[in-house]
Short mmCIF file of C-alpha atoms and ligand atoms in Angstrom, two decimals:
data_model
loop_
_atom_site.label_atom_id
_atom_site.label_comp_id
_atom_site.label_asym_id
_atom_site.label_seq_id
_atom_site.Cartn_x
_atom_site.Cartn_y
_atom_site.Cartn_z
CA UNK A 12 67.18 -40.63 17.92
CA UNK A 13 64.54 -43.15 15.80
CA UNK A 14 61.94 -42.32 13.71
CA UNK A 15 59.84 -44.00 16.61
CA UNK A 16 60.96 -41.24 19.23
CA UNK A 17 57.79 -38.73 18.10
CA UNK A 18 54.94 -41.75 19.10
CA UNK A 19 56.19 -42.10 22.44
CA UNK A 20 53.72 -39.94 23.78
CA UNK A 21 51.34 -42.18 22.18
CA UNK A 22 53.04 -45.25 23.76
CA UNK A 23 52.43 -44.40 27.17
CA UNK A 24 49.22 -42.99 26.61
CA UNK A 25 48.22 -46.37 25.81
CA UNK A 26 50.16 -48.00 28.25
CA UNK A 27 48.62 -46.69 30.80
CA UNK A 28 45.22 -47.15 29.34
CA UNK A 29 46.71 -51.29 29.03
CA UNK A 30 47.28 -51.20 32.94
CA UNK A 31 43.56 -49.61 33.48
CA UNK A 32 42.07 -52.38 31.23
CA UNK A 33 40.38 -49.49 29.08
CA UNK A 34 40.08 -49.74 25.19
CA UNK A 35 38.40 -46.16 24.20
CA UNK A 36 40.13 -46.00 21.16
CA UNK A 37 39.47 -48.18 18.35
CA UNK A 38 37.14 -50.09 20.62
CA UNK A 39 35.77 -53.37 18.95
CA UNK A 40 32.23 -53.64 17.99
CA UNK A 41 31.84 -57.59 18.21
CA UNK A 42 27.81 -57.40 17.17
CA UNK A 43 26.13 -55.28 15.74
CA UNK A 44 22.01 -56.00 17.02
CA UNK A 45 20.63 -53.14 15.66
CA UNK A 46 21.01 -49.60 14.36
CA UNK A 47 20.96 -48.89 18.33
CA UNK A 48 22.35 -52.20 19.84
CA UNK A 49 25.94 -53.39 19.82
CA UNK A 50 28.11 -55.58 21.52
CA UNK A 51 30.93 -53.52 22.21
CA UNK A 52 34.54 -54.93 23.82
CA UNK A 53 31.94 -57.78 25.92
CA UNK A 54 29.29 -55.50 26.80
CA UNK A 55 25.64 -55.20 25.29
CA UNK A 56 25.46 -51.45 24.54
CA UNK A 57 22.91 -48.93 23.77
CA UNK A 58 25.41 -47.11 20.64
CA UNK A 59 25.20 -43.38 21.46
CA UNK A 60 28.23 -42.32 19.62
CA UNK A 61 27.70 -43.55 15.91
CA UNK A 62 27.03 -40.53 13.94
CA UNK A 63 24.15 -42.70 12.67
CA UNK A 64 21.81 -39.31 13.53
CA UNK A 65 19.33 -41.02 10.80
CA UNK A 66 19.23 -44.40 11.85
CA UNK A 67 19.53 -45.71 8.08
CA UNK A 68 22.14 -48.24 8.38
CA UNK A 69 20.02 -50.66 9.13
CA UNK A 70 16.53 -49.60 6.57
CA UNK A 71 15.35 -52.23 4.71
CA UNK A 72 15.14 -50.22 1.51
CA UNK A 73 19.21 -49.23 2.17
CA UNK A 74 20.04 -52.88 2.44
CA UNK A 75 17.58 -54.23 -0.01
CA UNK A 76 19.38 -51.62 -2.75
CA UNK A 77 23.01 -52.19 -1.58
CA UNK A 78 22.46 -56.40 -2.01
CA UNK A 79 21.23 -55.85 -5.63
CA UNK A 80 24.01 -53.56 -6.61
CA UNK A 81 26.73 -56.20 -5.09
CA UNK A 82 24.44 -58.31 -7.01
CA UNK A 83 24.42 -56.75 -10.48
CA UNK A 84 27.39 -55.01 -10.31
CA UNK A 85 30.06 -56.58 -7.98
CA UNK A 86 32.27 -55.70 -4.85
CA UNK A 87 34.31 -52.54 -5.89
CA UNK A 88 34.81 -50.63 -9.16
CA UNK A 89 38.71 -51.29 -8.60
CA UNK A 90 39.17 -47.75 -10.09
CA UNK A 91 39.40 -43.68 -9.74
CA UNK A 92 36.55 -41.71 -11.18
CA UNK A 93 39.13 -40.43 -13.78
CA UNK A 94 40.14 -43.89 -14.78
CA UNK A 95 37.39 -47.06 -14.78
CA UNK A 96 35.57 -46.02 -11.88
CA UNK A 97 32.53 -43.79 -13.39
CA UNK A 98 29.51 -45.97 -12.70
CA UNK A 99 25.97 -44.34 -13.93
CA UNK A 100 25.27 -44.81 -10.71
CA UNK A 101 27.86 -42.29 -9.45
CA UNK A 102 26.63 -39.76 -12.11
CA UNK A 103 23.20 -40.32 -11.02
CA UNK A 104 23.65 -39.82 -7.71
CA UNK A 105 25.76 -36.29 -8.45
CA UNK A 106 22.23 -35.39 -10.35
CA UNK A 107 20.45 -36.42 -7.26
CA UNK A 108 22.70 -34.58 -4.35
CA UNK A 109 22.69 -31.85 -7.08
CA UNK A 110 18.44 -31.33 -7.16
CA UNK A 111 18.56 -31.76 -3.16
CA UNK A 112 20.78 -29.59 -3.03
CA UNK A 113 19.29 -27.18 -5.62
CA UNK A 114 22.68 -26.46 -6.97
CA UNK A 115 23.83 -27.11 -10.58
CA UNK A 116 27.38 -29.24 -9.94
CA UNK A 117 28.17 -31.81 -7.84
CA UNK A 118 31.12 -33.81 -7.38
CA UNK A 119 31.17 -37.85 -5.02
CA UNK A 120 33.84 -38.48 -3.57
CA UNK A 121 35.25 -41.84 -1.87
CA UNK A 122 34.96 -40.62 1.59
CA UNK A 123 34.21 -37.22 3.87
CA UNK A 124 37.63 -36.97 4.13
CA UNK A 125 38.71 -36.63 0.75
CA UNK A 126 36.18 -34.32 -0.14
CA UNK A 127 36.51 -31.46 2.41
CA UNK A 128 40.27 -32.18 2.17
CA UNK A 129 39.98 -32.21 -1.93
CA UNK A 130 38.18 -28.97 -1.83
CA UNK A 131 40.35 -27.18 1.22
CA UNK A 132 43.48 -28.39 -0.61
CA UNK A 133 42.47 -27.41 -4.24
CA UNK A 134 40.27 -24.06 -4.62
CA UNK A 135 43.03 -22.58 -2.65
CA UNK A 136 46.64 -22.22 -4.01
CA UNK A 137 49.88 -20.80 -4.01
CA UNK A 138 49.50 -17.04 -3.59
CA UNK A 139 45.79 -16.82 -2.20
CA UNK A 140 44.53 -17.40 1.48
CA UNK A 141 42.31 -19.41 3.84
CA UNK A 142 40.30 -17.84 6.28
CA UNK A 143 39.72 -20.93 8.70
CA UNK A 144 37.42 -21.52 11.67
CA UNK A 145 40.42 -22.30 14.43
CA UNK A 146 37.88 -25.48 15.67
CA UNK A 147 38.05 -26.82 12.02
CA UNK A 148 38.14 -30.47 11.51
CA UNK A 149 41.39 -32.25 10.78
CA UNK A 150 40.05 -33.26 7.47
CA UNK A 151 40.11 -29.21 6.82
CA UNK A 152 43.41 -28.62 8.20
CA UNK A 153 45.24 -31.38 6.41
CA UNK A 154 43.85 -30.07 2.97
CA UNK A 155 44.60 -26.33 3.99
CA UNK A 156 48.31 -27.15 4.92
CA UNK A 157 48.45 -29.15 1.03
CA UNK A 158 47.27 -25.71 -0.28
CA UNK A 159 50.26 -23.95 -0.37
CA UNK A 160 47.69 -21.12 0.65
CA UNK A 161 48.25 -18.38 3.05
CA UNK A 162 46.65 -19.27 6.42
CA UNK A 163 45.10 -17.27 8.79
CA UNK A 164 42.75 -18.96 11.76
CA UNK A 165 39.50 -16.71 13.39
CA UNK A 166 38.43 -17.52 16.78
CA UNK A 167 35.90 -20.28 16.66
CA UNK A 168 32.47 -18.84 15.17
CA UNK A 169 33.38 -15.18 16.24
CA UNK A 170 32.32 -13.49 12.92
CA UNK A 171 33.98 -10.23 14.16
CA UNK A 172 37.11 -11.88 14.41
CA UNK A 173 37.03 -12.96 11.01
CA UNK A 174 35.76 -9.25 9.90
CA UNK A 175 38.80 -8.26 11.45
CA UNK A 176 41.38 -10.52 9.54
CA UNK A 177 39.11 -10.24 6.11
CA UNK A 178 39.80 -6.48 6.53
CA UNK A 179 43.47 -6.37 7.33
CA UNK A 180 43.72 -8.89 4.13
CA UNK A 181 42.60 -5.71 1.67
CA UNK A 182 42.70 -6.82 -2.36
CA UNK A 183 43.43 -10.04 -1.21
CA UNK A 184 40.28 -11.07 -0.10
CA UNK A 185 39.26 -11.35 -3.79
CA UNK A 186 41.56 -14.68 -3.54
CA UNK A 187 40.48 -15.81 -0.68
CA UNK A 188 38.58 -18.95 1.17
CA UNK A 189 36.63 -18.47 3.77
CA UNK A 190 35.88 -22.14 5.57
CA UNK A 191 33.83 -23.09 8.25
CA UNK A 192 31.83 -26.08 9.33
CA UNK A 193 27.68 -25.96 9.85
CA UNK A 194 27.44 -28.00 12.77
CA UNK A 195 30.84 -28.58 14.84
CA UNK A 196 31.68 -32.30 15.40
CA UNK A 197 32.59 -31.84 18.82
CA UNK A 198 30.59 -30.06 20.67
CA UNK A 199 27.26 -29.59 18.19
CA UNK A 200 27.51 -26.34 18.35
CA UNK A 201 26.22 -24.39 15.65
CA UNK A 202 27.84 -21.82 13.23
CA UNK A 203 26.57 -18.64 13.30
CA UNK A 204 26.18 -18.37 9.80
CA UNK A 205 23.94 -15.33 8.73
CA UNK A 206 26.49 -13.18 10.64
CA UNK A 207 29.42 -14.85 8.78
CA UNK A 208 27.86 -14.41 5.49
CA UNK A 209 27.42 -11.17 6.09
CA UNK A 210 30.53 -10.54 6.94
CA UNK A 211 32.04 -12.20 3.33
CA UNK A 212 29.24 -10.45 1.70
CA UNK A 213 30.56 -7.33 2.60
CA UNK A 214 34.35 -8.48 2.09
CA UNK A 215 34.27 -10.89 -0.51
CA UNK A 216 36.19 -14.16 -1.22
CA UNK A 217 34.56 -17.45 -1.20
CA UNK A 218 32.99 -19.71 1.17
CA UNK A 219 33.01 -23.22 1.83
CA UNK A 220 30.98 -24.80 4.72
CA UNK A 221 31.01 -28.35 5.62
CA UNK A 222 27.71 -30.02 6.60
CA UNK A 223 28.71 -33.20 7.15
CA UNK A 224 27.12 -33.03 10.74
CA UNK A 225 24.27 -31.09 9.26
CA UNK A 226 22.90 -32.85 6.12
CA UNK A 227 18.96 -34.10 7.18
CA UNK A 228 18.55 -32.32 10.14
CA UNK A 229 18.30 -28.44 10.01
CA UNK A 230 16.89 -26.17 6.88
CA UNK A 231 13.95 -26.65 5.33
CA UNK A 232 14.69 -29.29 2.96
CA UNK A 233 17.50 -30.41 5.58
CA UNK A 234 20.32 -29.19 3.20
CA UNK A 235 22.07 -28.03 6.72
CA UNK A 236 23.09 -24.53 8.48
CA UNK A 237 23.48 -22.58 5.64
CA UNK A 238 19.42 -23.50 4.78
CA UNK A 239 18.28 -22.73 8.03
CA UNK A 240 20.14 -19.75 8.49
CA UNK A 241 18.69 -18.52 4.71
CA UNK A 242 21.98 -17.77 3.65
CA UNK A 243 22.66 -20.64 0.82
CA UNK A 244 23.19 -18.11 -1.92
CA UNK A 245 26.21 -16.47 -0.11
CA UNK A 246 27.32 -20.38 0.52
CA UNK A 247 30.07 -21.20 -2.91
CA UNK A 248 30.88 -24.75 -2.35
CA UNK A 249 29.01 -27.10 0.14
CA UNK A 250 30.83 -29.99 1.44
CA UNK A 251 30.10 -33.09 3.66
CA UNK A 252 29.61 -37.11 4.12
CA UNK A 253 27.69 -39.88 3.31
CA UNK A 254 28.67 -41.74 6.39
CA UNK A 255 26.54 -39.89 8.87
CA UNK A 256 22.83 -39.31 8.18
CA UNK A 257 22.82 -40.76 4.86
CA UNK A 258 24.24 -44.03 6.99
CA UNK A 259 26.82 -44.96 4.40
CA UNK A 260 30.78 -44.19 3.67
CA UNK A 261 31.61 -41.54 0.49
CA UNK A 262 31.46 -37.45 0.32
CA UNK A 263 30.13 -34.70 -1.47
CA UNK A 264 31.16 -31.11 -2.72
CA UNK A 265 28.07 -29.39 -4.13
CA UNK A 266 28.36 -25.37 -5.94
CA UNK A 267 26.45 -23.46 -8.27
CA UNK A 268 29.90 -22.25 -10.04
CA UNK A 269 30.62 -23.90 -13.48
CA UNK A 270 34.30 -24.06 -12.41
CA UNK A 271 33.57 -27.16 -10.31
CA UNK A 272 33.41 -29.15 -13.44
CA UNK A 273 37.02 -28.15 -13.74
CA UNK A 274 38.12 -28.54 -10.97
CA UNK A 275 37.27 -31.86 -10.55
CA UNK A 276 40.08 -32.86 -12.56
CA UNK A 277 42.45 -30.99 -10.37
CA UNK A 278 41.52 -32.90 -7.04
CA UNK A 279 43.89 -35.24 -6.06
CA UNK A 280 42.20 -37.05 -3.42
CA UNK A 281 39.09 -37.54 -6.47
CA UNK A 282 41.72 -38.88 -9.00
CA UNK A 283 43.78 -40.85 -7.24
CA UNK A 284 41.94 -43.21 -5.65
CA UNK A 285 39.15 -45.40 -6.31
CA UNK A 286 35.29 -44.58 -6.47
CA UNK A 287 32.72 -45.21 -4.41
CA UNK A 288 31.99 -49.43 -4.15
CA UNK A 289 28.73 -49.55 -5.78
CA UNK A 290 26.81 -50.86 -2.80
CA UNK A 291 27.59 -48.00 -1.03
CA UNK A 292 26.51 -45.62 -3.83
CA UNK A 293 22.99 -47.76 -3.50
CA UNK A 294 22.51 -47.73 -0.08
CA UNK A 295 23.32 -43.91 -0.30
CA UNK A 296 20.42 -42.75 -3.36
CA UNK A 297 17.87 -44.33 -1.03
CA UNK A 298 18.79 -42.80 2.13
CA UNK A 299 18.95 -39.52 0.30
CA UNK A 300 15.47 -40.32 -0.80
CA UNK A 301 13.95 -41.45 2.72
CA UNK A 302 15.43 -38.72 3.82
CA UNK A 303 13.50 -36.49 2.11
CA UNK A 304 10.45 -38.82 2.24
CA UNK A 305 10.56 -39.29 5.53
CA UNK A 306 10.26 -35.97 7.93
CA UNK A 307 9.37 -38.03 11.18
CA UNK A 308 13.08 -39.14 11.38
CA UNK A 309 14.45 -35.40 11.55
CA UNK A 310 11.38 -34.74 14.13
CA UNK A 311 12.43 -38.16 16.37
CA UNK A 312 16.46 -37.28 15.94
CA UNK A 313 15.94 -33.64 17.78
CA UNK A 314 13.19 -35.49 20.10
CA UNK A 315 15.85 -37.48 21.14
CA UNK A 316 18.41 -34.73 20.99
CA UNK A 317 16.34 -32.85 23.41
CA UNK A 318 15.60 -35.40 25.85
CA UNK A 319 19.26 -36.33 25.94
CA UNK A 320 20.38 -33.00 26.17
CA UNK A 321 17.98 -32.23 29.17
CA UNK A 322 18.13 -35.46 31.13
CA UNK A 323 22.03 -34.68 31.27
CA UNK A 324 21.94 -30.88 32.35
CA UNK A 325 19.46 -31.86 35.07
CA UNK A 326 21.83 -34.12 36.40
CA UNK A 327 24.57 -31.26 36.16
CA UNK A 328 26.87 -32.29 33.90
CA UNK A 329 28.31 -29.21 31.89
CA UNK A 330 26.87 -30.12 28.53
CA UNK A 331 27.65 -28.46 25.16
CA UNK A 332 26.24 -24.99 24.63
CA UNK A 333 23.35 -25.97 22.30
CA UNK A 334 20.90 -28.54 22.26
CA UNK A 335 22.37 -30.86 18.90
CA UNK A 336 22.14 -34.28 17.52
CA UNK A 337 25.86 -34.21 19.47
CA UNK A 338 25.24 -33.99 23.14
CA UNK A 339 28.75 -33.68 24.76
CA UNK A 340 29.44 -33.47 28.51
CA UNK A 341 32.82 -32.01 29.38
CA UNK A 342 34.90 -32.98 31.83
CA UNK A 343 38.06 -31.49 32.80
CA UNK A 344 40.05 -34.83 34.31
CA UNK A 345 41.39 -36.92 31.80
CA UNK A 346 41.80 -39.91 34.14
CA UNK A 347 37.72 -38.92 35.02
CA UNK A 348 36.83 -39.38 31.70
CA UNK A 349 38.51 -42.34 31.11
CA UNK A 350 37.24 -44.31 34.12
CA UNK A 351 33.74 -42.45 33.42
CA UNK A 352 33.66 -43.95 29.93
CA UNK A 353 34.62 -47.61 31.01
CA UNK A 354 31.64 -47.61 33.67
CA UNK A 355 29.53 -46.24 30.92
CA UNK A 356 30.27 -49.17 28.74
CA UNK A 357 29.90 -51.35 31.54
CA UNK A 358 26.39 -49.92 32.48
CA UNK A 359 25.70 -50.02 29.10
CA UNK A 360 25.92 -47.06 27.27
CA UNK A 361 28.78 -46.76 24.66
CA UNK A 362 30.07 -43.14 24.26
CA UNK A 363 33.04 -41.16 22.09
CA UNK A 364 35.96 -40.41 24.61
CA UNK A 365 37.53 -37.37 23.17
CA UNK A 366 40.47 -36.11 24.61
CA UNK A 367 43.36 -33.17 23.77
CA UNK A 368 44.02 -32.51 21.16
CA UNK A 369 40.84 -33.96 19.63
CA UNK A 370 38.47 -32.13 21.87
CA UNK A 371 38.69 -28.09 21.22
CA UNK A 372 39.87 -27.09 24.63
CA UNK A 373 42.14 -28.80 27.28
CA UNK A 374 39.08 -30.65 28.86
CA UNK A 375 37.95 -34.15 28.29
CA UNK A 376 34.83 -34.74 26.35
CA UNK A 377 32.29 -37.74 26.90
CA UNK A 378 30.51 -37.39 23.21
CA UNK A 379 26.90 -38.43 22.87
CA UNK A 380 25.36 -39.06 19.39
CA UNK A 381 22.24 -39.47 19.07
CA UNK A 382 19.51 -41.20 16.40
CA UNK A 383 16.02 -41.23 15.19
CA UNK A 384 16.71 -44.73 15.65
CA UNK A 385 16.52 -44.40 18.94
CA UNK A 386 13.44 -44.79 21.19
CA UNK A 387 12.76 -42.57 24.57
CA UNK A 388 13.68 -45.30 26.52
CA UNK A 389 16.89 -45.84 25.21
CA UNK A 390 17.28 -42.26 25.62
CA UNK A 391 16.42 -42.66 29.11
CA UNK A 392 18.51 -45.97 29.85
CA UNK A 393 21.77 -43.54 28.33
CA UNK A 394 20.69 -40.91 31.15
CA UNK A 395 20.39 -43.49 33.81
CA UNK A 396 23.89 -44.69 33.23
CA UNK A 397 24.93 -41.26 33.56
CA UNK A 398 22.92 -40.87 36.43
CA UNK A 399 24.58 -43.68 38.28
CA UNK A 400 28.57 -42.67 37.42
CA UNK A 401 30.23 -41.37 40.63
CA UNK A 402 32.97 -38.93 41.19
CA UNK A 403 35.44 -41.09 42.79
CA UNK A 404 38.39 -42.92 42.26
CA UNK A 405 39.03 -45.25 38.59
CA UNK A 406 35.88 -47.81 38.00
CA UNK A 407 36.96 -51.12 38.00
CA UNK A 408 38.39 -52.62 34.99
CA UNK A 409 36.70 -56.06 33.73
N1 PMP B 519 34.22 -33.17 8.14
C1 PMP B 519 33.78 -33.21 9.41
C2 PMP B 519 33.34 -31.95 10.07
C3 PMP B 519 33.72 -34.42 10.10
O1 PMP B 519 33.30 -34.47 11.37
C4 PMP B 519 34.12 -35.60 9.43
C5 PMP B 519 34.06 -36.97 10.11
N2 PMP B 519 34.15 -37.00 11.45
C6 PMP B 519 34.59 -35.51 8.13
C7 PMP B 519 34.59 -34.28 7.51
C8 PMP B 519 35.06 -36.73 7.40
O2 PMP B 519 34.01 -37.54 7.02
P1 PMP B 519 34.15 -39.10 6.80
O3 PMP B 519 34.39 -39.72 8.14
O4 PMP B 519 32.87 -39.49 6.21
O5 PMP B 519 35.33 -39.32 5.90
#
């Protein structure tokens, strides 16, 4: 017995994958060409799996604003918010998320991660409960399990499920967090929010959504699920990323409670590790701004969402169950997937390959992303590589 024993799975796993000559995971982009162009592991690729739903990384005004800030203010701040690492820059930014947002605290974060595990892991103690979407992202689960909370699972976005376990909880709702996600990373699927809000409204406790797939494309203002679904007010504590839409790496938690500012200082993943790089913080305050500037992105990202999503169900793959910025087409063979998502790269389309127990079910998932950034014909030369995969037998490995 070794402390090694528990990766073997892992091991052969990617053993096997050695013998195919397929590299799905951690797959090397050698070039980047464009916010839409990559070479990735020797092939040119049209990227439709980057989260980039904005197609920021690569604006002018982004890069122009992340230079200077290297510029003026170096590489790193080399310290945690609580310590050295409190740029005016970071405040400013809070101020800025904070009037998007139109919600009176905000707290930045060093990643996605730390703030939807920071908040799960936090707001929730000892002695109180989580109410948690069973399809939650790991980031939620690994701060829910630091909790110490009670926690109970619903079945994923089934609003009378969670009525049900709200209920049996009695008092105890009154100390208890409610957290879901606005738009599912997986499959793009959408929470149905009004009905869940409805349900806390009646039961009380607190909710937390995270947006991070969310932020710029749906509401109003783009401020995510809980906007378009006019339920913000019933929404405590907003969470999500900067390395999506906003085309950058750091996270946000955004509430109208005064508590936050408390909080804060009880958040280990914000205290003990160090802020934002101020590049990053640069790049971000302009992409939240052309964001907001700019509607014709969010009107090109579901163009392309649409087309995507269409071209695929007409060739009859089982796509997810909502047209999304995610387009995912399941597929219930691993070894399918795998051989489906080599050819892909080598007809050049590069996809997520998302297998148990990263996908929700037992199936296989081929994961499409896609961007403003992109034009139709990209969108089209992603369908046509679809289009061309066939059902039999391993593709050949190059
Ligand atoms: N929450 C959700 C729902 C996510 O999908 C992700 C990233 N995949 C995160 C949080 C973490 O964000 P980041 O990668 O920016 O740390």
């Amino acid at each position: 017995m070794s402390l090694f024993d528990k990766f073997q799975p892992i091991v052969d796993i990617r053993a096997e994958l050695a013998k195919l000559g397929v590299m799905p995971f951690g797959a090397v982009t050698e070039k980047l060409l464009s916010a839409t162009e990559a070479i990735v592991n020797g092939h040119k690729v049209i990227l439709a799996g980057t989260n980039n739903y904005l197609g920021l990384t690569f604006d002018p005004q982004c890069i122009a604003a992340a230079k200077q800030a290297v510029e003026e203010q170096g590489t790193g701040t080399t310290g945690s918010r609580m310590a050295n690492g409190t740029f005016a820059e970071h405040i400013k930014l809070e101020q800025e998320l904070g009037a998007f947002f139109d919600r009176r605290h905000t707290i930045v974060f060093s990643t996605g991660y730390a703030a939807t595990m920071g908040m799960a892991s936090t707001l929730a103690g000892p002695g109180d409960v989580i109410v948690l979407d069973a399809d939650s992202h790991a980031s939620i689960y690994d701060g829910v399990r630091m909790s110490g909370a009670e926690v109970i699972r619903f079945r994923h976005s089934d609003p009378a499920d969670l009525e049900k376990r709200l209920r049996r909880l009695g008092e105890r709702t009154a100390n208890t967090l409610i957290i879901v996600e606005g738009i599912y990373s997986m499959l793009g699927d959408q929470a149905p929010l009004a009905d869940i809000a409805a349900v806390k409204r009646e039961y009380g406790g607190m909710l937390l959504v995270d947006e991070a797939h969310s932020l710029g494309m749906l509401g109003a203002h783009g401020r995510g699920v809980a906007e378009a679904a006019g339920v913000e007010a019933d929404v405590d504590f907003v969470v999500g990323t900067f390395s999506k839409s906003l085309g950058a790496i750091g996270g946000y938690c955004v509430s109208n409670h005064p508590e936050l500012e408390a909080i804060r200082f009880g958040i280990r993943s914000y205290i003990f590790t160090a802020s934002p790089s101020p590049s990053v913080i640069a790049s971000t305050r302009v992409a939240l701004r052309l964001m907001q500037e700019r509607p014709e992105l969010r009107e090109r990202l579901w163009n392309n969402a649409q087309r995507l999503y269409d071209g695929l169900e007409q060739l009859g793959f089982q796509v997810s169950p909502q047209v999304s910025p995610v387009v995912a087409v399941t597929i219930k063979d691993r070894n399918q997937a795998i051989a489906w998502w080599q050819e892909l790269l080598q007809r050049g389309a590069y996809v997520n390959l998302v297998m148990p127990p990263a996908s929700p079910t037992s199936d296989s998932l081929l994961r499409c992303s896609v961007s403003a950034a992109h034009s139709p014909e990209q969108i089209d030369r992603i369908i046509d590589a679809f289009a061309a995969l066939q059902p039999a037998g391993m593709a050949a490995a190059d």
